[in-house]
Structure formats: C-alpha cells, structure tokens
Amino acid sequence: MSTLAGKVLFITGASRGIGKAIALRAARDGARIVIAAKTAQPHPKLPGTIYTAAQEIEAAGGKALPLMVDIRSEEQLAQAVAETVATFGGIDICVNNASAISLTGTLETPMKRFDLMHQVNTRGTFATSQACLPHLKKAKNPHILNLSPPLNMAPKWFQNHVAYTMAKYGMSMCVLGMSAEFKDEGIAVNALWPRTTIATAAIEMLGGEDMMRQSRKPEIIADAAHAILTSDSRTCTGNFFLDEDLLRSRGVTDFEPYAMVKGADLLPDYFLD
C-alpha cells in the first residue's frame, strides 16, 4: 500500500494541530475522515472547529464527517462509531490523538486536572480503541495509531510532571498490550512521537513564540503517520516510532522544510534521551 484512498479514518482531536495535519495528509489520498472532537463552536484562544477542519479536508480531496465527541463519554463514542459506520460503511483506521497536558508537579496538580489527563489520555485512548475494534476486525489492513511516547522509565521524565507522564504512558501501554492482543487478527497497533517539539497551540501556550520558532511543523508527524498507516498491518505492529527516524528509514534526507524557522536550533521533545 502507498495510499489511503477510500480508507475510513476515525481521528480524535482532529479539529486542529497534529490530528488535523494527519487528516489532511490522508485527505490528499482521497480518504474518508471522521473528525471526532469537542470543538463545535469557536474557542476564544484556540483556532479551528470540527466544521472548519471538515471544510479543509474536503478541499484537500477527502470526505469529512465532523462529529462532536467527548471521548470521556462511552455513549458519545458509541454513537460516533455507529454514525461513522452508517455513513462510510466501516472503520479502517483509529488514530488516538486527543490529549490533555499539564506539566505540573505533585503539589501543583489539582485532582480535577489529574482526572482530566487520565480520562482523556489513557481512558479515552482505551475507550476509543475498544469502540472501533469490532469494525477494525472486519477491515483490510486495519491500524490503531496512538500519539504517545516510547516507554522511558528514567526518573527525570516523572519527577517534574508525574501525573502527565502517567497519563501519556497509559496511551503507550495500550500499544504494548493491544499490539500483542490483536496481532493474530492482523490489527496493527503502534505509537508515534516527535523527535522535536511540534508547533501546535499546546506548544505555544507552554513556551510562547520562542518555543514555536524552535519547533517543526505538524506535517512531519502527518507524513510519518501516513507511512505507518500504509504499512502491512500484520508485520508493522507493536512499534514506538519516532517521526524523524521513521522518515529517514523511508528515504527522507532533507528535514529543513519541516522547520518553522529555517536553520533554527530545534528543541527535543519530552521522554527522549
């Protein structure tokens, strides 16, 4: 496979950022994409809604189904999956991109924020995968892709934001477990993580314009995701891919076009030694 033409992708958090970039890359192939996200009305600080993303996906050559979904709700997930199947006839790919972040220490993390990160990141990923799996079992070359880091147990990745690390590693443990659980059924389950920070609204809120200038564009993640999702699901599973390493293995040598600012010193992302 080298194309996602006709494939049905169920992508969480696809109204902006990395999720939308993955959707737009698939749309250029002629894929059918479900935008499963909460933002139906414009956010005062964050650009984009499920409807504006749908317009961009259609303009890029894909078919879009914008669905307002809070992945913390099993009922909303079940309804969204049912509507996806009724509209597009099935699900080929599940991309667990939605995530909540708070880089705060133990005493600075309110339990409300702890619960949000664990409900969205770990529980939301598990619940979305669970809801999609019955349909992935019927698909040709089915994939689950989690936007989560390799499992690095060095204390430094826990000490300053243990709640967030636990929540993100929960997504990665879903990859570890589900890739083995569904290997014999030919369902690929992989993780993808950036080697550098990626210029998204979350990064801008964390580090402002300086951090944005030292980041890469979301398109690098989109291209890496495309490479994974067009791979043979029976042989490409259980991997914790890094975007740059994966693209290098596929023959990419020039990464300068992905930089927000040409020649900038890029910031390494979290969880990578």
PDB file of N, CA, C and O in Angstrom, residues 15-16 39 41-49 200-202 204-205:
ATOM      1  N   SER A  15      -9.647  18.511  15.107  1.00  0.00           N
ATOM      2  CA  SER A  15     -10.101  19.839  14.694  1.00  0.00           C
ATOM      3  C   SER A  15      -8.948  20.823  14.518  1.00  0.00           C
ATOM      4  O   SER A  15      -9.109  21.876  13.915  1.00  0.00           O
ATOM      5  N   ARG A  16      -7.765  20.462  15.030  1.00  0.00           N
ATOM      6  CA  ARG A  16      -6.601  21.358  14.913  1.00  0.00           C
ATOM      7  C   ARG A  16      -5.317  20.563  15.120  1.00  0.00           C
ATOM      8  O   ARG A  16      -5.340  19.373  15.443  1.00  0.00           O
ATOM      9  N   THR A  39     -14.669  20.500  19.800  1.00  0.00           N
ATOM     10  CA  THR A  39     -14.813  21.909  19.428  1.00  0.00           C
ATOM     11  C   THR A  39     -15.788  22.100  18.270  1.00  0.00           C
ATOM     12  O   THR A  39     -15.412  22.022  17.103  1.00  0.00           O
ATOM     13  N   GLN A  41     -17.955  24.891  18.525  1.00  0.00           N
ATOM     14  CA  GLN A  41     -18.029  26.350  18.494  1.00  0.00           C
ATOM     15  C   GLN A  41     -16.615  26.916  18.598  1.00  0.00           C
ATOM     16  O   GLN A  41     -15.752  26.318  19.248  1.00  0.00           O
ATOM     17  N   PRO A  42     -16.343  28.053  17.965  1.00  0.00           N
ATOM     18  CA  PRO A  42     -15.001  28.636  18.021  1.00  0.00           C
ATOM     19  C   PRO A  42     -14.532  28.851  19.462  1.00  0.00           C
ATOM     20  O   PRO A  42     -15.295  29.305  20.313  1.00  0.00           O
ATOM     21  N   HIS A  43     -13.288  28.482  19.718  1.00  0.00           N
ATOM     22  CA  HIS A  43     -12.674  28.644  21.034  1.00  0.00           C
ATOM     23  C   HIS A  43     -12.031  30.032  21.088  1.00  0.00           C
ATOM     24  O   HIS A  43     -11.440  30.482  20.107  1.00  0.00           O
ATOM     25  N   PRO A  44     -12.130  30.723  22.237  1.00  0.00           N
ATOM     26  CA  PRO A  44     -11.565  32.080  22.298  1.00  0.00           C
ATOM     27  C   PRO A  44     -10.058  32.145  22.103  1.00  0.00           C
ATOM     28  O   PRO A  44      -9.530  33.165  21.656  1.00  0.00           O
ATOM     29  N   LYS A  45      -9.332  31.054  22.418  1.00  0.00           N
ATOM     30  CA  LYS A  45      -7.875  31.076  22.332  1.00  0.00           C
ATOM     31  C   LYS A  45      -7.305  30.102  21.295  1.00  0.00           C
ATOM     32  O   LYS A  45      -6.154  30.258  20.889  1.00  0.00           O
ATOM     33  N   LEU A  46      -8.096  29.119  20.899  1.00  0.00           N
ATOM     34  CA  LEU A  46      -7.587  28.081  20.003  1.00  0.00           C
ATOM     35  C   LEU A  46      -8.310  28.131  18.667  1.00  0.00           C
ATOM     36  O   LEU A  46      -9.530  28.208  18.623  1.00  0.00           O
ATOM     37  N   PRO A  47      -7.566  28.060  17.560  1.00  0.00           N
ATOM     38  CA  PRO A  47      -8.192  28.150  16.242  1.00  0.00           C
ATOM     39  C   PRO A  47      -8.842  26.835  15.834  1.00  0.00           C
ATOM     40  O   PRO A  47      -8.410  25.757  16.241  1.00  0.00           O
ATOM     41  N   GLY A  48      -9.899  26.928  15.020  1.00  0.00           N
ATOM     42  CA  GLY A  48     -10.445  25.742  14.377  1.00  0.00           C
ATOM     43  C   GLY A  48     -11.557  25.050  15.131  1.00  0.00           C
ATOM     44  O   GLY A  48     -11.585  25.014  16.366  1.00  0.00           O
ATOM     45  N   THR A  49     -12.512  24.518  14.370  1.00  0.00           N
ATOM     46  CA  THR A  49     -13.592  23.698  14.902  1.00  0.00           C
ATOM     47  C   THR A  49     -13.686  22.433  14.044  1.00  0.00           C
ATOM     48  O   THR A  49     -13.003  22.308  13.027  1.00  0.00           O
ATOM     49  N   THR A 200       2.271  23.535  17.705  1.00  0.00           N
ATOM     50  CA  THR A 200       0.823  23.435  17.892  1.00  0.00           C
ATOM     51  C   THR A 200       0.391  24.475  18.921  1.00  0.00           C
ATOM     52  O   THR A 200       1.225  25.117  19.565  1.00  0.00           O
ATOM     53  N   ALA A 201      -0.919  24.606  19.097  1.00  0.00           N
ATOM     54  CA  ALA A 201      -1.442  25.548  20.086  1.00  0.00           C
ATOM     55  C   ALA A 201      -0.948  25.201  21.489  1.00  0.00           C
ATOM     56  O   ALA A 201      -0.677  26.081  22.309  1.00  0.00           O
ATOM     57  N   ALA A 202      -0.804  23.899  21.778  1.00  0.00           N
ATOM     58  CA  ALA A 202      -0.328  23.483  23.098  1.00  0.00           C
ATOM     59  C   ALA A 202       1.099  23.965  23.338  1.00  0.00           C
ATOM     60  O   ALA A 202       1.433  24.447  24.438  1.00  0.00           O
ATOM     61  N   GLU A 204       2.535  26.516  21.886  1.00  0.00           N
ATOM     62  CA  GLU A 204       2.513  27.978  22.000  1.00  0.00           C
ATOM     63  C   GLU A 204       2.106  28.404  23.411  1.00  0.00           C
ATOM     64  O   GLU A 204       2.661  29.351  23.971  1.00  0.00           O
ATOM     65  N   MET A 205       1.157  27.682  24.002  1.00  0.00           N
ATOM     66  CA  MET A 205       0.728  28.008  25.365  1.00  0.00           C
ATOM     67  C   MET A 205       1.819  27.668  26.383  1.00  0.00           C
ATOM     68  O   MET A 205       1.991  28.350  27.380  1.00  0.00           O
TER      69      MET A 205
END
